[in-house]
PDB file of C-alpha atoms in Angstrom:
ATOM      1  CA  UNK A   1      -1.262 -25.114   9.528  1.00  0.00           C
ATOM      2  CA  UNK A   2       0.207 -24.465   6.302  1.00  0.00           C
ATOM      3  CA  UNK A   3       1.673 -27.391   5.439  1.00  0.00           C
ATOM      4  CA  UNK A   4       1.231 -31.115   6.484  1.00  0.00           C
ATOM      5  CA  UNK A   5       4.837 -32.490   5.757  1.00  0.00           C
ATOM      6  CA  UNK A   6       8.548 -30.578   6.058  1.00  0.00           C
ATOM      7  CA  UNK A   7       9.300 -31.462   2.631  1.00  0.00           C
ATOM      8  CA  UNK A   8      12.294 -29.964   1.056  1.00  0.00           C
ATOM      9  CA  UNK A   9      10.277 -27.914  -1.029  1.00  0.00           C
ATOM     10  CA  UNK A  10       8.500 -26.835   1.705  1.00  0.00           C
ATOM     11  CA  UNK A  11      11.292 -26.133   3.459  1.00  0.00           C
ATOM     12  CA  UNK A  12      12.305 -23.336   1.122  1.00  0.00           C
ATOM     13  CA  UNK A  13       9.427 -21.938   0.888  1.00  0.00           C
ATOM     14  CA  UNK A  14       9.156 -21.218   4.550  1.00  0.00           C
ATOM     15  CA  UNK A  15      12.897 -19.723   3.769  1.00  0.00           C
ATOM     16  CA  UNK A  16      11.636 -17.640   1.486  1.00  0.00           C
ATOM     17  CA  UNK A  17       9.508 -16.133   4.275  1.00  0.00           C
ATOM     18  CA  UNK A  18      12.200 -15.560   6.391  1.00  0.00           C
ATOM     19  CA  UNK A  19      14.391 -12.010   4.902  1.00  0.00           C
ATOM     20  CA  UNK A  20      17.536 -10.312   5.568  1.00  0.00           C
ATOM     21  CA  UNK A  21      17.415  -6.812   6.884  1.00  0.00           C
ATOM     22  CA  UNK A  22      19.895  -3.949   7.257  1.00  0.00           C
ATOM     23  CA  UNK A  23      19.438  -0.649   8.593  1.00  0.00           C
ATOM     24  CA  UNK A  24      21.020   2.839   7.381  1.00  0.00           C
ATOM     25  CA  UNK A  25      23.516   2.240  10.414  1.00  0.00           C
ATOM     26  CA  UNK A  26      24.847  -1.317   8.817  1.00  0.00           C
ATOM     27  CA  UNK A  27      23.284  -3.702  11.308  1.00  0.00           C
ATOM     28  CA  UNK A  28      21.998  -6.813  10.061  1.00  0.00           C
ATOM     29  CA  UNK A  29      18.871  -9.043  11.012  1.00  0.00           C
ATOM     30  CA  UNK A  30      16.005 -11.329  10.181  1.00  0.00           C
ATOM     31  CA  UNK A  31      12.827 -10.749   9.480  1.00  0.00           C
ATOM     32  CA  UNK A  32       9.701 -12.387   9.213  1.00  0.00           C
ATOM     33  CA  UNK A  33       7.001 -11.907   6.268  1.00  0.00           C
ATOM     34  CA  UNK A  34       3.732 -12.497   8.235  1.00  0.00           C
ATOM     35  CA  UNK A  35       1.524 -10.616   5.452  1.00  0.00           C
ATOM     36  CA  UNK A  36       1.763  -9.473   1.931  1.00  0.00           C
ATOM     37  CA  UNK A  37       3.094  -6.185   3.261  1.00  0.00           C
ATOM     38  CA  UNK A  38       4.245  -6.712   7.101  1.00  0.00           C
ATOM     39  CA  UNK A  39       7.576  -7.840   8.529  1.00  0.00           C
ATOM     40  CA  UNK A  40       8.219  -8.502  11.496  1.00  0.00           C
ATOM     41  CA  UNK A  41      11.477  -8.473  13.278  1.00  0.00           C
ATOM     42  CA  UNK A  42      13.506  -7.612  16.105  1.00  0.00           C
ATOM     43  CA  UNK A  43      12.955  -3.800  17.469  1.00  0.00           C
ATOM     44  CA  UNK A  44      17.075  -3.739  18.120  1.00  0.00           C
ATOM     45  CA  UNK A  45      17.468  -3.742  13.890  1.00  0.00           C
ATOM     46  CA  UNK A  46      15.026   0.244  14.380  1.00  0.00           C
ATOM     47  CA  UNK A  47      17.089   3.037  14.511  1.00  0.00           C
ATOM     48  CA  UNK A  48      15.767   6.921  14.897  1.00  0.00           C
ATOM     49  CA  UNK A  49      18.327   8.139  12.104  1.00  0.00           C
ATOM     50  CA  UNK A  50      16.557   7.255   8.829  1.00  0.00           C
ATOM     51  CA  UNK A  51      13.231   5.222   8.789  1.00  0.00           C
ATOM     52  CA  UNK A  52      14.425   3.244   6.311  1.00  0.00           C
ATOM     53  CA  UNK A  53      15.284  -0.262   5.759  1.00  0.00           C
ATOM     54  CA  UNK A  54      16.768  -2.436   3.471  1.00  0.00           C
ATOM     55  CA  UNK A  55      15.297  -6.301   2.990  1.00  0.00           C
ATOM     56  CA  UNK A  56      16.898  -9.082   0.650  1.00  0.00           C
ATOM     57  CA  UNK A  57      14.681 -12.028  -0.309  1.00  0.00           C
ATOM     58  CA  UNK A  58      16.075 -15.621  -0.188  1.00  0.00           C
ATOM     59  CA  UNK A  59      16.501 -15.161  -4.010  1.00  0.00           C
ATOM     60  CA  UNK A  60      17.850 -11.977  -4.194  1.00  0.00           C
ATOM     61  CA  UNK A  61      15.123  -9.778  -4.662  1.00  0.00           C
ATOM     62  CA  UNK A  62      15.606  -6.381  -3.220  1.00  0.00           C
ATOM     63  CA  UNK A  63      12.674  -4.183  -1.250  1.00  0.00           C
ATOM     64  CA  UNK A  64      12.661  -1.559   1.042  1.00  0.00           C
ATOM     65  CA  UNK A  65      10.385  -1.056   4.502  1.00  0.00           C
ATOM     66  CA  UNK A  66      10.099   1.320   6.921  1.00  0.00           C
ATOM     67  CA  UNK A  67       9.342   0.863  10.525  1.00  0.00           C
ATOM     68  CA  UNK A  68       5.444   1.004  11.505  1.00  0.00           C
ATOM     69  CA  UNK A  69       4.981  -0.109  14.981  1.00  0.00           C
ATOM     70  CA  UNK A  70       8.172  -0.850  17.661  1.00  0.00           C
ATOM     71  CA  UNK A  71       7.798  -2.069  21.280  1.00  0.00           C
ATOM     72  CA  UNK A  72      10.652  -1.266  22.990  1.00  0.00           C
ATOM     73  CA  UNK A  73       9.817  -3.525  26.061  1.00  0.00           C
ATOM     74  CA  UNK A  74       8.948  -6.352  24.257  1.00  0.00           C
ATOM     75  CA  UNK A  75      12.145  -5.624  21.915  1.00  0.00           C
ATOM     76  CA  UNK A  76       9.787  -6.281  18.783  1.00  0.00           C
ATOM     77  CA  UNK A  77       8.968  -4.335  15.418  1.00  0.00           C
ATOM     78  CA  UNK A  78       6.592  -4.702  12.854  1.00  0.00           C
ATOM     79  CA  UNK A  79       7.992  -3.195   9.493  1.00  0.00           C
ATOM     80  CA  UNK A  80       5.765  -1.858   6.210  1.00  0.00           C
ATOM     81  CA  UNK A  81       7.165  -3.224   2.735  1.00  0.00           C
ATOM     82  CA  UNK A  82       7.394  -0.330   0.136  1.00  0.00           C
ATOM     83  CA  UNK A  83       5.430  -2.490  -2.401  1.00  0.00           C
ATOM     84  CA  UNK A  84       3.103  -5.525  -1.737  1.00  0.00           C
ATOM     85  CA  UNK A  85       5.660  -8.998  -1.845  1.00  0.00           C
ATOM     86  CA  UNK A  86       4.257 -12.177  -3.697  1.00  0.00           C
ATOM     87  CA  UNK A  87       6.540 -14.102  -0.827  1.00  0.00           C
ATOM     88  CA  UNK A  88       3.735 -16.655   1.444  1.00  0.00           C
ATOM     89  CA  UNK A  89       3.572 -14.884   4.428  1.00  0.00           C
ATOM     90  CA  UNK A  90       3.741 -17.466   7.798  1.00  0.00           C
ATOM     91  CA  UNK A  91       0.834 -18.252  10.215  1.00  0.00           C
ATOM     92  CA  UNK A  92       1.571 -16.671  13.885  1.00  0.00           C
ATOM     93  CA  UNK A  93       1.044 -19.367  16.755  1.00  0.00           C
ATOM     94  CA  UNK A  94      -0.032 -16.662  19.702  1.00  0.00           C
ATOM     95  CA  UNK A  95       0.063 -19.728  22.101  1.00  0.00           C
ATOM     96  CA  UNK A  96       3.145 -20.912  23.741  1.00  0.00           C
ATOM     97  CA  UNK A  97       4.572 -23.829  22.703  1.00  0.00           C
ATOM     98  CA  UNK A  98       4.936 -26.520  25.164  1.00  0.00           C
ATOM     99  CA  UNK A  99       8.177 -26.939  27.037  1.00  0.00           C
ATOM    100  CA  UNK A 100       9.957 -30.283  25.962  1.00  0.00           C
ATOM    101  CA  UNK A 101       8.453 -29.889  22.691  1.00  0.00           C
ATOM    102  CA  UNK A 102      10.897 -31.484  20.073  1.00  0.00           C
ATOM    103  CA  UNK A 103      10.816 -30.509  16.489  1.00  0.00           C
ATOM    104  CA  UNK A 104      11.065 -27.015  15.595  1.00  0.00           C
ATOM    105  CA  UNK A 105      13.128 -25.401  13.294  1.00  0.00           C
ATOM    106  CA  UNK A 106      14.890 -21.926  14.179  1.00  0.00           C
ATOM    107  CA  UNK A 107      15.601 -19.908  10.625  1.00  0.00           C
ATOM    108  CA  UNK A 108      17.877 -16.536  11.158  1.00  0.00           C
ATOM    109  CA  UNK A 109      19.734 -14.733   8.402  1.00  0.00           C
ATOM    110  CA  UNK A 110      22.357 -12.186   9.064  1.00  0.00           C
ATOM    111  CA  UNK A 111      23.866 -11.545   5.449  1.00  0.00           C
ATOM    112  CA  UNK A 112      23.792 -13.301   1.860  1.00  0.00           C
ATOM    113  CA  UNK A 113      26.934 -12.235   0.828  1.00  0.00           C
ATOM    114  CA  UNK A 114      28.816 -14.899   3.682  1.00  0.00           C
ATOM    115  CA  UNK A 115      25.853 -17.149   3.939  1.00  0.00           C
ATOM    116  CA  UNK A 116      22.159 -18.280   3.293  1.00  0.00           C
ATOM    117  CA  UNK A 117      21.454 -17.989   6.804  1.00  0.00           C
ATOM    118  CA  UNK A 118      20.937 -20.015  10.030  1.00  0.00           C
ATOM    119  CA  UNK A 119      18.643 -23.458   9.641  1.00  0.00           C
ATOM    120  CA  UNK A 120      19.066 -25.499  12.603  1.00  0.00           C
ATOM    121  CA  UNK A 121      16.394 -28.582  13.073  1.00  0.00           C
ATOM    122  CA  UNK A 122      15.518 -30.905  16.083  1.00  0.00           C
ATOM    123  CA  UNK A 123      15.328 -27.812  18.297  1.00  0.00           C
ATOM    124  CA  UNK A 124      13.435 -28.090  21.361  1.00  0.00           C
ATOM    125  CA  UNK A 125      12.024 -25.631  23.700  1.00  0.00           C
ATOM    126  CA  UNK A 126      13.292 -25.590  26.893  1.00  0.00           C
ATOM    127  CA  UNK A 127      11.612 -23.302  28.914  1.00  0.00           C
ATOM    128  CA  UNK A 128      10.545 -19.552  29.455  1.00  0.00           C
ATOM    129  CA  UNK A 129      11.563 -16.612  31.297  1.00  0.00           C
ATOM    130  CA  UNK A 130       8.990 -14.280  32.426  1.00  0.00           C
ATOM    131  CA  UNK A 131       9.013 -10.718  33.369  1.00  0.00           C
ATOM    132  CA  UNK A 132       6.536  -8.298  34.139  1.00  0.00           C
ATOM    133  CA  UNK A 133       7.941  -5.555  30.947  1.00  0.00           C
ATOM    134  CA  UNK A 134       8.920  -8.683  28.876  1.00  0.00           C
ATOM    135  CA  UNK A 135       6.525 -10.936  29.265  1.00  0.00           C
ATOM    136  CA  UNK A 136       6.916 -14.687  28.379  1.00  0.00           C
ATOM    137  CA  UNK A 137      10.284 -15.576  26.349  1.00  0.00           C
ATOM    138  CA  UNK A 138      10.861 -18.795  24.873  1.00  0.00           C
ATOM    139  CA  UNK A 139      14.070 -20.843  25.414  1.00  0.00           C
ATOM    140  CA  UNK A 140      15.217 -22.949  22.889  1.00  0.00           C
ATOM    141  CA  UNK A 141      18.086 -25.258  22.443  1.00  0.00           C
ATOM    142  CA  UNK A 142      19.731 -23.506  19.535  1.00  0.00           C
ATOM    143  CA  UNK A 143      21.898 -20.407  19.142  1.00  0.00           C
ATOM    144  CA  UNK A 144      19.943 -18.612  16.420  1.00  0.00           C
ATOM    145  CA  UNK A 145      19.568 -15.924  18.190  1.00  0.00           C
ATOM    146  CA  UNK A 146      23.354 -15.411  19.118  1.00  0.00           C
ATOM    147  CA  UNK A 147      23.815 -15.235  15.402  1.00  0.00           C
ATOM    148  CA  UNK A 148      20.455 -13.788  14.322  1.00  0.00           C
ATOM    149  CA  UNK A 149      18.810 -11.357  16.014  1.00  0.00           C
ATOM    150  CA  UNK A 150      14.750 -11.680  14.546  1.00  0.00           C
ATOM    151  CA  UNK A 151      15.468 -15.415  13.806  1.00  0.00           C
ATOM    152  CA  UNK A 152      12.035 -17.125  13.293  1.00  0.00           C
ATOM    153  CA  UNK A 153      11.475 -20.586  15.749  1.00  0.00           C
ATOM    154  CA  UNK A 154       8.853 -22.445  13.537  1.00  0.00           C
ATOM    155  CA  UNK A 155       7.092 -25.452  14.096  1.00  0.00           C
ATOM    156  CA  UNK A 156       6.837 -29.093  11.668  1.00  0.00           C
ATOM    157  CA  UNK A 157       3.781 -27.465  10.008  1.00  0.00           C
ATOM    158  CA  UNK A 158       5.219 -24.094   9.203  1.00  0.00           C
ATOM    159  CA  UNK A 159       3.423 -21.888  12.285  1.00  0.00           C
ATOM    160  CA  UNK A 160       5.872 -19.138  13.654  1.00  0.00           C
ATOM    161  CA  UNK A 161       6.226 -20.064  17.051  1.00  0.00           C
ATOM    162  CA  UNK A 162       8.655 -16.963  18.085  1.00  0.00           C
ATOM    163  CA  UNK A 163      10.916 -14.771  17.217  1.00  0.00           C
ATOM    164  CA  UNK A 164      14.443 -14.067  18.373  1.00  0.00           C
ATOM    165  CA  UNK A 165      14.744 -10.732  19.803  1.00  0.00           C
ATOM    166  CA  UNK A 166      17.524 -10.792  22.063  1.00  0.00           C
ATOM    167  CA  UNK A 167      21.114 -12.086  21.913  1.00  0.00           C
ATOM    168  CA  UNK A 168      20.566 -14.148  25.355  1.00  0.00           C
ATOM    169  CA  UNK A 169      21.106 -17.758  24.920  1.00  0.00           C
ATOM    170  CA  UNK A 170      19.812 -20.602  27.729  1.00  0.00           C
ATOM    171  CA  UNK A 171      22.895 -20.379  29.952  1.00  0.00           C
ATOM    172  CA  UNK A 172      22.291 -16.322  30.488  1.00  0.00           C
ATOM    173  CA  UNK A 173      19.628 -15.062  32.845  1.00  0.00           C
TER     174      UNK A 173
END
């Protein structure tokens, strides 16, 4: 685990992690900086026009990716930064969390120009669904991912946990 207490500074710098991405067709997501060079992020946000992607840092910074691996079942993308970032990338927990599990925090940002983003604490996760070209999905007792699509659920020590990929909240099936 990264870090041992949620401090404030903390905090930010697991925002910092967490980007803003647009595609050439205007939609808007979050992504994830898991390495010095990999995003990943919803595979809704790839489009076949133009392999190429805009990302804004927490503080501004501009970058460009391109898409270089999508699963279309599993709705997820990893992305390929244009230049190397100097951003801390965050752990990946492949395990799922347990249900009931109190604590996490559910990051997801849409657009700096209206907002930071989405930071919702005490979230809890609430269950699964399963399907055979899904997989497992965690439910959570947020809305991040009503209001950002490749929003990051991260545990007290700064682990990813999951990512939002889909728009469907606990009361859909």
């Amino acid at each position: 685990a990264p870090y041992e207490t949620l401090s404030p500074e903390n905090v930010y710098k697991m925002r910092a992690s967490v980007v803003s991405i647009t595609n050439v067709e205007g939609k808007k997501g979050s992504g994830l900086i898991v390495s010095d060079q990999f995003i990943l992020t919803s595979g809704d946000l790839i489009t076949r026009t133009r392999n190429s992607y805009d990302i804004e840092t927490i503080n501004g910074l501009k970058l460009k990716a391109t898409a270089f691996r999508v699963n279309p079942n599993k709705n997820i993308a990893l992305m390929i930064l244009d230049e190397k970032t100097k951003y801390s990338p965050l752990p990946l927990n492949l395990d799922l969390p347990p249900i009931g599990k109190n604590g996490f925090l559910t990051f997801g940002l849409v657009d700096f120009d209206t907002a930071e983003g989405r930071l919702q604490d005490r979230t809890k996760v609430v269950g699964y669904r399963y399907s055979d070209e899904k997989g497992a999905e965690i439910v959570v007792s947020t809305n991040v991912q009503k209001t950002a699509v490749g929003g990051a659920l991260i545990d007290e020590n700064g682990t990813i946990n999951g990512i939002a990929h889909t728009e469907k909240t606990t009361t859909d099936n």
